[in-house]
Structure formats: C-alpha cells, structure tokens
PDB file of C-alpha atoms in Angstrom:
ATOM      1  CA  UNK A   1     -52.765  19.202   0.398  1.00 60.00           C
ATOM      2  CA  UNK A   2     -50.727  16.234   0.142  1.00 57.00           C
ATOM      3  CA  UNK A   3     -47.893  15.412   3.289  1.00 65.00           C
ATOM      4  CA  UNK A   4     -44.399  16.706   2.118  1.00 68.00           C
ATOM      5  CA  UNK A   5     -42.978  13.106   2.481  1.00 67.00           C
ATOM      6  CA  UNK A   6     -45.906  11.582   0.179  1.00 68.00           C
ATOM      7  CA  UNK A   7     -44.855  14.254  -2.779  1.00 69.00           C
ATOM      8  CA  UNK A   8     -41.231  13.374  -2.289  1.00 72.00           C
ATOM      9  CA  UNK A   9     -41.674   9.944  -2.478  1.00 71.00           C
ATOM     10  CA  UNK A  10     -44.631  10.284  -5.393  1.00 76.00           C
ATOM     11  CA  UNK A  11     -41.654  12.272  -7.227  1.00 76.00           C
ATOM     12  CA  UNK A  12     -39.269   9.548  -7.097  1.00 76.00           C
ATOM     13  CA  UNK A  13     -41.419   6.772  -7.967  1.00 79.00           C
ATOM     14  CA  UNK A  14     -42.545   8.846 -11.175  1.00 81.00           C
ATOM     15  CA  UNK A  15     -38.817   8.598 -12.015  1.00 79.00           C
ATOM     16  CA  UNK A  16     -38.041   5.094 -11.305  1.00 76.00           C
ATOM     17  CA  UNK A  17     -41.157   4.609 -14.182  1.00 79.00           C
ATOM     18  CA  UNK A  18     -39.560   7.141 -16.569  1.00 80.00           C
ATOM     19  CA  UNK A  19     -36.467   5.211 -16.046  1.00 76.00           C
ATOM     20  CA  UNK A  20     -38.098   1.694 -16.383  1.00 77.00           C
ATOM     21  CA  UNK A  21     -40.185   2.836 -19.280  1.00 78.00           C
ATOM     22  CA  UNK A  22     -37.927   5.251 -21.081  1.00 79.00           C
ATOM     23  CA  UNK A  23     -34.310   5.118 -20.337  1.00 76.00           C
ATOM     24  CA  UNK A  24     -33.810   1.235 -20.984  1.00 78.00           C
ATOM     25  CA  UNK A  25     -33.219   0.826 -17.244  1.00 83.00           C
ATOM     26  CA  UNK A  26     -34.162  -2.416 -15.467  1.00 86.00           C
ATOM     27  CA  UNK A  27     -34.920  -3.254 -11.735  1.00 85.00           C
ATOM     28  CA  UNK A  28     -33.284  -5.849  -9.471  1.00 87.00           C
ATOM     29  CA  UNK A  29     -33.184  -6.672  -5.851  1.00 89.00           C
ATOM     30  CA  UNK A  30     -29.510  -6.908  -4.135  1.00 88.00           C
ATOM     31  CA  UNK A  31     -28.104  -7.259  -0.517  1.00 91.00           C
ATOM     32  CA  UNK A  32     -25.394  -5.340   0.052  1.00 89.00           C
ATOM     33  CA  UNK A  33     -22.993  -7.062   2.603  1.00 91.00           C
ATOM     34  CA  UNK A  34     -19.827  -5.394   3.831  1.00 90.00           C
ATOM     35  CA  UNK A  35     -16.876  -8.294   5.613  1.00 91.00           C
ATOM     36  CA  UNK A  36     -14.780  -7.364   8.710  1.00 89.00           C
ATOM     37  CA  UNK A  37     -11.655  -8.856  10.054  1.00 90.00           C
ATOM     38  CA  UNK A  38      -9.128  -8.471  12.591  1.00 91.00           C
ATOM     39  CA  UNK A  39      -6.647  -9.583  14.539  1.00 92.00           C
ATOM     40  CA  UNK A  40      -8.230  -8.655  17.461  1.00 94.00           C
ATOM     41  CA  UNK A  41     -11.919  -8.050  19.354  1.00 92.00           C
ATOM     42  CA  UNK A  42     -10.700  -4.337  20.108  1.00 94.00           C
ATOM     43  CA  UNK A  43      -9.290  -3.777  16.073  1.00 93.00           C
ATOM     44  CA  UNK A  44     -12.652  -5.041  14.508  1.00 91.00           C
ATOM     45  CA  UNK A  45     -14.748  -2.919  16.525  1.00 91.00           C
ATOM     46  CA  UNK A  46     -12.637   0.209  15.458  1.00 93.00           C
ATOM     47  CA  UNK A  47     -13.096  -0.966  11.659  1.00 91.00           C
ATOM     48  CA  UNK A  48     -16.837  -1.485  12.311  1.00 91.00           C
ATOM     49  CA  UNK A  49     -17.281   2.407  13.971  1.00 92.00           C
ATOM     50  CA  UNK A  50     -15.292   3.728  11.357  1.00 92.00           C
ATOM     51  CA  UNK A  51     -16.973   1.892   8.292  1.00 91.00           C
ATOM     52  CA  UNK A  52     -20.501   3.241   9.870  1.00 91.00           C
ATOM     53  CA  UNK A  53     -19.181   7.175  10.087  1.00 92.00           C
ATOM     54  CA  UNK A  54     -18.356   6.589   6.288  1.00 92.00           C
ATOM     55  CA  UNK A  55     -21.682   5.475   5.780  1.00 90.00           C
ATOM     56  CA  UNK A  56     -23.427   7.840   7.893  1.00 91.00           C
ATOM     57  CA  UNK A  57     -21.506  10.418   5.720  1.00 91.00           C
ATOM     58  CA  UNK A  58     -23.719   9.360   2.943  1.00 86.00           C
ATOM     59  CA  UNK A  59     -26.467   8.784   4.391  1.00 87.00           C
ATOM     60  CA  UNK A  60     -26.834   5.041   4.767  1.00 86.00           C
ATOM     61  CA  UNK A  61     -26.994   2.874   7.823  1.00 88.00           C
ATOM     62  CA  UNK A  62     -24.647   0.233   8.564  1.00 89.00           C
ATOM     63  CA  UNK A  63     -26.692  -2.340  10.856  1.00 88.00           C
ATOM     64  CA  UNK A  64     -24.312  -5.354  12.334  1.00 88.00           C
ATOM     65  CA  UNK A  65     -26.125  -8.593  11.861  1.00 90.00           C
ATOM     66  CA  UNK A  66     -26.255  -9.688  15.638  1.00 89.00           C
ATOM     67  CA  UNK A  67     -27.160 -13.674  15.742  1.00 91.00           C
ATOM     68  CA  UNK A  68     -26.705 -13.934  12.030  1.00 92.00           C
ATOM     69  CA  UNK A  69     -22.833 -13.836  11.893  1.00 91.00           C
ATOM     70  CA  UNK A  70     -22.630 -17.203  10.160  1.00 92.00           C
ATOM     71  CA  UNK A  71     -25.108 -16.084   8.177  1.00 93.00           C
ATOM     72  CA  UNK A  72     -23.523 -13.323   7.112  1.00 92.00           C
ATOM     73  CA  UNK A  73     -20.037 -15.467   6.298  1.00 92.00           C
ATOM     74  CA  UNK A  74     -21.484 -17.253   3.958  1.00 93.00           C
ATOM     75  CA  UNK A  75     -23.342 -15.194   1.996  1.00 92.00           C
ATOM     76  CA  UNK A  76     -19.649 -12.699   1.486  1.00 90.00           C
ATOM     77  CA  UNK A  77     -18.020 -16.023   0.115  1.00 90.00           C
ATOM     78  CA  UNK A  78     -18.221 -15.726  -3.659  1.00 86.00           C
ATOM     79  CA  UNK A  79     -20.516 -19.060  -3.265  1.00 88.00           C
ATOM     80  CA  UNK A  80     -23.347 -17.457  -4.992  1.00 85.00           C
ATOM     81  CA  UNK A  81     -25.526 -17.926  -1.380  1.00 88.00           C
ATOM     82  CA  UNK A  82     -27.539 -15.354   0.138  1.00 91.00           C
ATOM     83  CA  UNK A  83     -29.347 -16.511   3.477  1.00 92.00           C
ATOM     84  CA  UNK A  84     -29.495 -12.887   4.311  1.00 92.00           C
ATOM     85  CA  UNK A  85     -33.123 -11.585   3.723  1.00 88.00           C
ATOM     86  CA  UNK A  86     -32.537  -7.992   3.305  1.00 89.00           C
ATOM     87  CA  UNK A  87     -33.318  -7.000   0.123  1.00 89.00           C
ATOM     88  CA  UNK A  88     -33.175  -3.109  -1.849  1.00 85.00           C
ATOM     89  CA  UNK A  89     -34.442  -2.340  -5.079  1.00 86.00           C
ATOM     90  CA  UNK A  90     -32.341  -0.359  -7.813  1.00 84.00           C
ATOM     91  CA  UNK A  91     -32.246   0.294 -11.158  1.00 84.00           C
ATOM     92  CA  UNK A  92     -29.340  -0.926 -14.093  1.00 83.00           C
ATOM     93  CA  UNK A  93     -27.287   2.268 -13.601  1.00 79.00           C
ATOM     94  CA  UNK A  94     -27.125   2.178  -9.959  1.00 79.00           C
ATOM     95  CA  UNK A  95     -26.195  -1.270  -9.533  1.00 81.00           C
ATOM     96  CA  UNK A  96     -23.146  -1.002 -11.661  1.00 77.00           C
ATOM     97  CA  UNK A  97     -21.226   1.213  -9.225  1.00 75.00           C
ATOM     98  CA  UNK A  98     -20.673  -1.724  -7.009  1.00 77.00           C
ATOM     99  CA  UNK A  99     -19.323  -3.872  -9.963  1.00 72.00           C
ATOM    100  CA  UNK A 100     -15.048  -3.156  -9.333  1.00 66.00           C
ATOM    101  CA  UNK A 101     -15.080  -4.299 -13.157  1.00 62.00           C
ATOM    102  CA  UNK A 102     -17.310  -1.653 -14.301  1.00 63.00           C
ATOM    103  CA  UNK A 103     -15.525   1.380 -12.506  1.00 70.00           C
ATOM    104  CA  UNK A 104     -12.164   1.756 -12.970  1.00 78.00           C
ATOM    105  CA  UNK A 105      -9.900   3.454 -10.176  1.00 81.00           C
ATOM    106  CA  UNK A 106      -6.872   5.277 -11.033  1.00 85.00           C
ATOM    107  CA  UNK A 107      -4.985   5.498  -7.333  1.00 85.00           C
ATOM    108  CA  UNK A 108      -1.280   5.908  -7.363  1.00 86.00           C
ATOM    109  CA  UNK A 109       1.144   6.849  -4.723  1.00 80.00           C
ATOM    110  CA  UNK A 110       4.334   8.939  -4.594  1.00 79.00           C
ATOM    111  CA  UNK A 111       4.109  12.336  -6.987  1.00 81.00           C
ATOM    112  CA  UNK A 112       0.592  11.207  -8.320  1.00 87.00           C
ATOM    113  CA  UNK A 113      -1.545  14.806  -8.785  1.00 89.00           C
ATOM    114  CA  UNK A 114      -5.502  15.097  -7.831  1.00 90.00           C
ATOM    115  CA  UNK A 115      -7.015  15.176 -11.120  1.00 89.00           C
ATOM    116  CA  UNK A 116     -10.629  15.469 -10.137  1.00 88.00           C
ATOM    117  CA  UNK A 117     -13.320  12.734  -9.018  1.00 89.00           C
ATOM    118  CA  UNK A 118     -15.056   9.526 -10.585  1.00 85.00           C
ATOM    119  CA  UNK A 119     -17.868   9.984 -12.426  1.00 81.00           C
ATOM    120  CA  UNK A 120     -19.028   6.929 -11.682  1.00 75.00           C
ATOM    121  CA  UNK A 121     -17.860   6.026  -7.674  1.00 75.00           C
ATOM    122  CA  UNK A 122     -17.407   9.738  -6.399  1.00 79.00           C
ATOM    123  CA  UNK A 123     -13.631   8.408  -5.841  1.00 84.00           C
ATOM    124  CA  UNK A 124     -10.645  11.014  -6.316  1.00 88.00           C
ATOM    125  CA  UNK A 125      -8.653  10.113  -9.084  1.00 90.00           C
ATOM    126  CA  UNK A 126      -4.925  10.979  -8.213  1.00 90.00           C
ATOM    127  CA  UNK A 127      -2.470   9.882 -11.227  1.00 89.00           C
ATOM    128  CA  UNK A 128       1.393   9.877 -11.978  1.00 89.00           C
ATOM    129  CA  UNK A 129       1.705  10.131 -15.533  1.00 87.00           C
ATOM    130  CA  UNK A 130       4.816   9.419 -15.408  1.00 86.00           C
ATOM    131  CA  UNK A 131       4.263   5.979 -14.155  1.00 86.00           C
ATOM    132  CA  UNK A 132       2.308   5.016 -17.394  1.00 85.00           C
ATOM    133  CA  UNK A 133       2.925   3.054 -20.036  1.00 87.00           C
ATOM    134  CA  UNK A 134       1.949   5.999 -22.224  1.00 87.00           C
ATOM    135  CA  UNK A 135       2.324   9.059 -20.104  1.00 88.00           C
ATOM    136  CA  UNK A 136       1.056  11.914 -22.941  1.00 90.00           C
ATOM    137  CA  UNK A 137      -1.985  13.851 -22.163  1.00 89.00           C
ATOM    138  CA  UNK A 138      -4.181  16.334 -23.668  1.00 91.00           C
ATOM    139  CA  UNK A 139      -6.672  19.063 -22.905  1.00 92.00           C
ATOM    140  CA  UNK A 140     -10.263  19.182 -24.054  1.00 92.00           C
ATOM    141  CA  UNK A 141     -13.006  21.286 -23.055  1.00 91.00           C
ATOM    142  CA  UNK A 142     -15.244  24.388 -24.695  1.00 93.00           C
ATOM    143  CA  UNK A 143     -14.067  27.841 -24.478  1.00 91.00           C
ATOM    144  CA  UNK A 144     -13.784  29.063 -20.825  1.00 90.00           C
ATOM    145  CA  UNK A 145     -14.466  25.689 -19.585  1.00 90.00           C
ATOM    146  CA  UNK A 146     -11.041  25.997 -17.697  1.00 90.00           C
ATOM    147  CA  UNK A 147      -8.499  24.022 -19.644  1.00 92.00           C
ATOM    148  CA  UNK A 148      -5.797  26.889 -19.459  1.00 92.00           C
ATOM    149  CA  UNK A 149      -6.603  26.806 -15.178  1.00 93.00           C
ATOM    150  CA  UNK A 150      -6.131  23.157 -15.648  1.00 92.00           C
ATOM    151  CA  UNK A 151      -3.085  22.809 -17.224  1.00 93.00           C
ATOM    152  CA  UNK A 152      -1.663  25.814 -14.989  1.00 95.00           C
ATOM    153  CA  UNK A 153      -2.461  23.968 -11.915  1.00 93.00           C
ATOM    154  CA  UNK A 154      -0.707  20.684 -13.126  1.00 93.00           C
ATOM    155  CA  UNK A 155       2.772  22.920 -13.976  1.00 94.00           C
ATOM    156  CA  UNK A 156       2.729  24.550 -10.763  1.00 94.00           C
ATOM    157  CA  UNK A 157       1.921  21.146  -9.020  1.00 92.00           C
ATOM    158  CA  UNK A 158       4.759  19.778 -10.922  1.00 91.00           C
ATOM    159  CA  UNK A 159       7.271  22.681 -10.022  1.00 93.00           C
ATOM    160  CA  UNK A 160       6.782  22.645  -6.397  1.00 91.00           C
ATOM    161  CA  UNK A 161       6.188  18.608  -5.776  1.00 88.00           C
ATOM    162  CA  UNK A 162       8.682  17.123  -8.593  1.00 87.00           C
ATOM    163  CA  UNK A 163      12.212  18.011  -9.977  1.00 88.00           C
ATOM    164  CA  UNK A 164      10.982  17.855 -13.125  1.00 88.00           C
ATOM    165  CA  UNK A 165      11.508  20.304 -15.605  1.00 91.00           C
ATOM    166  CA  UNK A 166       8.882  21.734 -17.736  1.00 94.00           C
ATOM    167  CA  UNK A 167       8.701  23.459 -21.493  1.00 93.00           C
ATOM    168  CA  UNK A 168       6.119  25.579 -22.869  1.00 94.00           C
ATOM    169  CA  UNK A 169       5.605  26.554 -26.174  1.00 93.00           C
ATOM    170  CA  UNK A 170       2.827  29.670 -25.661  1.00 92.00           C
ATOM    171  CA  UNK A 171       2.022  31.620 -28.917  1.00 90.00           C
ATOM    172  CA  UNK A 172      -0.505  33.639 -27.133  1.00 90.00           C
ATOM    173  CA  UNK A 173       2.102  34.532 -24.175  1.00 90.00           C
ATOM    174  CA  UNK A 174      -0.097  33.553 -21.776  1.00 92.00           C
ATOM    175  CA  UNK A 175       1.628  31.466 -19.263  1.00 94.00           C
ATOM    176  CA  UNK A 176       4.603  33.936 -18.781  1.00 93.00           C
ATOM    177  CA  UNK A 177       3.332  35.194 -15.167  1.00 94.00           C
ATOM    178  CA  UNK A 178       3.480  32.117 -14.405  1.00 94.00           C
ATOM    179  CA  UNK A 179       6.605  30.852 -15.667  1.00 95.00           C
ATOM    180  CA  UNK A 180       8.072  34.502 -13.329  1.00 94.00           C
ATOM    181  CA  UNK A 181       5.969  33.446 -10.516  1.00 94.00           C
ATOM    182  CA  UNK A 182       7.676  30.027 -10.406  1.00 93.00           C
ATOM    183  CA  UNK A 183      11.097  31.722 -11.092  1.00 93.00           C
ATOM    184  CA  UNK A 184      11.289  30.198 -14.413  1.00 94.00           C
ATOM    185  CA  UNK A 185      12.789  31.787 -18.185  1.00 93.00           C
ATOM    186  CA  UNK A 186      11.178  33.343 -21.013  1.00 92.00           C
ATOM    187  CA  UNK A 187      12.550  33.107 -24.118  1.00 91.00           C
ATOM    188  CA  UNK A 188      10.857  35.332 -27.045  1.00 90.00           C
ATOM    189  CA  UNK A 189      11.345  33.902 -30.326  1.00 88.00           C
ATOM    190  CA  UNK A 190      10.402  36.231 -33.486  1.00 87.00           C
ATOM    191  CA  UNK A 191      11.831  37.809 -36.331  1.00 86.00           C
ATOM    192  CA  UNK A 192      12.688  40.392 -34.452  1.00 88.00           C
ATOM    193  CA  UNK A 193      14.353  39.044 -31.069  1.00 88.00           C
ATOM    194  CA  UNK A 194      17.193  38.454 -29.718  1.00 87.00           C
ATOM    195  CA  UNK A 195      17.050  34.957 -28.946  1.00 87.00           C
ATOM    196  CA  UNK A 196      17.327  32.856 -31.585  1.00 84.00           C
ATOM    197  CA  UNK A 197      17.308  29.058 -31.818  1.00 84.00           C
ATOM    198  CA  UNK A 198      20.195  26.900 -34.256  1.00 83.00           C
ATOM    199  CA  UNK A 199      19.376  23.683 -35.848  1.00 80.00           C
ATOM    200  CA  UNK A 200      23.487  23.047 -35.850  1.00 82.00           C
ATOM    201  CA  UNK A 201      24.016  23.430 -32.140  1.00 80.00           C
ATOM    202  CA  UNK A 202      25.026  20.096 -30.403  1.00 79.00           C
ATOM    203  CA  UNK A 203      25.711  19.223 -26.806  1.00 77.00           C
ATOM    204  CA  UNK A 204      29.378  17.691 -26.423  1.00 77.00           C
ATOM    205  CA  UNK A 205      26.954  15.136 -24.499  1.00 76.00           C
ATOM    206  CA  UNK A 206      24.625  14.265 -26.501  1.00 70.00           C
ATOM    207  CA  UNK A 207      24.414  10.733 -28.028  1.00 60.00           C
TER     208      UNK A 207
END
C-alpha cells in the first residue's frame, strides 16, 4: 500500500499531464514577490503580520527575505529583473489570476450591493448600478436556479439602504408579500379591477 501523501501527490501530477496534454494548458516558472512600505519600522511590521494571516488563510507562506532586501527591491521594479531564486511551477490558467489585466474587479463604495464573488480572484464583487454608465440589468439562470431570490434580495437591499423607489410589474403576483413586508402598494390591474390606469393623465409638473 502506497503512503497517503505519495497517492495525493501521484493524483495531482496525473492532472497537471491531463492538463498539459489535453486542456491546451502550458507550464511556466514564476516568483511571486509581494512590496512593503511604511512610514515607519513599527507600521511595516504590522503590514507584514497582517499580509502573512491573509496568506496563512489560504494556505500559503509568506517568508521575509532576510539579507536579500535589495534583492528583493529590484526584482518588484517593473525592470524585468529577477535575482530572486525562488521559483513555482503553474499551469496557463493559474497564472492568469495574478495578471490585474486579466481579472477585472468591480469595487465601489457608498450604496454599492454584494453581488456575489469573482470567478476568477475569489474577490466580492460589490456594485452601484447606479453609478454606471449603463446601469440596466437582467436576470438569467435555469428554472429554480434562484433568479426570483436574487432579484428579491436586491429590492429589499434597495428599500432599506437607498431612498430609491422601486416598480414592479409581476404577472404571476409573486412579489406582493414582499412589496407588504416592505410596507409598499399593490395595485391590481385587470378587466375587472378597480384600479385602472389613463393614458390622458398628466402631472401639472411634468415637462
């Protein structure tokens, strides 16, 4: 019987060569270098311990290059040096995570709403829509993939975080206990209602 470690690592070499072979995936070697300043001793060290907890978070070891700050300078200068020897192996795929051009962050302040997390860096994506140049949205997703939770969640965020106000056209009356719940108005239009809406009705203010 083979050691548990050896059949892990057997595993994952069998599907670096189904990537190399299969998935048009190449290899390359990269050091991965991360820069810290300060204005003072004290402030640096407190970036340094809290950049490792991150790290350690995801299981990765942040090692300080002791003797080899100069070193280390250099090669974070967009110089195209590297005098630091330390060297990992990955594949096409994982590589482009630490390209900024490749994945694209959407990060906004003020009433921006948690939409979910990037496929691609694990970031949370939290956006304003109303802060874009083209702020329309829309839904997709298969049957009972949660598009009616989704869009429920983004009209209650909207009600209790904004002053906006919000309109919803629901054939299948399905948002009405929520439009009660948030203290809101339903307004039945059929043949044979009550409520009624006129095509000749003007505002004195509108313009």
């Amino acid at each position: 019987m083979l050691p548990s470690d050896l059949s892990t690592y057997g595993g994952a070499a069998k599907d670096l060569l189904t990537d190399l072979q299969s998935r048009n995936e190449r290899m390359f070697n990269m050091t991965f270098l991360v820069l810290h300043t300060a204005e003072t001793r004290q402030k640096l060290e407190i970036a340094v311990s809290q950049a490792a907890s991150v790290a350690q978070t995801y299981n990765c070891l942040l090692t300080r290059l002791d003797f080899q700050q100069e070193d280390g300078l250099m090669s974070s200068l967009p110089l195209g040096l590297n005098r630091i020897k330390i060297e990992r192996s990955l594949t096409t795929s994982a590589l482009a995570v630490f390209v900024p051009f490749v994945t694209q962050e959407v990060f906004m302040g003020g009433d921006a709403m948690y939409y979910g997390l990037n496929a691609l860096s694990n970031n949370m994506i939290l956006l304003d829509r109303k802060q874009s140049r083209c702020p329309n949205g829309l839904v997709f997703g298969t049957p009972g993939s949660g598009k009616s939770m989704s869009c429920k969640r983004e009209i209650t965020f909207i009600m209790l975080m904004t002053q906006d106000n919000v309109i919803i056209c629901d054939p299948e009356d399905e948002y009405s206990p929520l439009v009660k719940r948030l203290g809101g108005q339903v307004i039945r239009l059929s043949p044979s209602s009550t409520d009624y809406v006129n095509p000749l009705d003007i505002n004195l203010n509108y313009s």
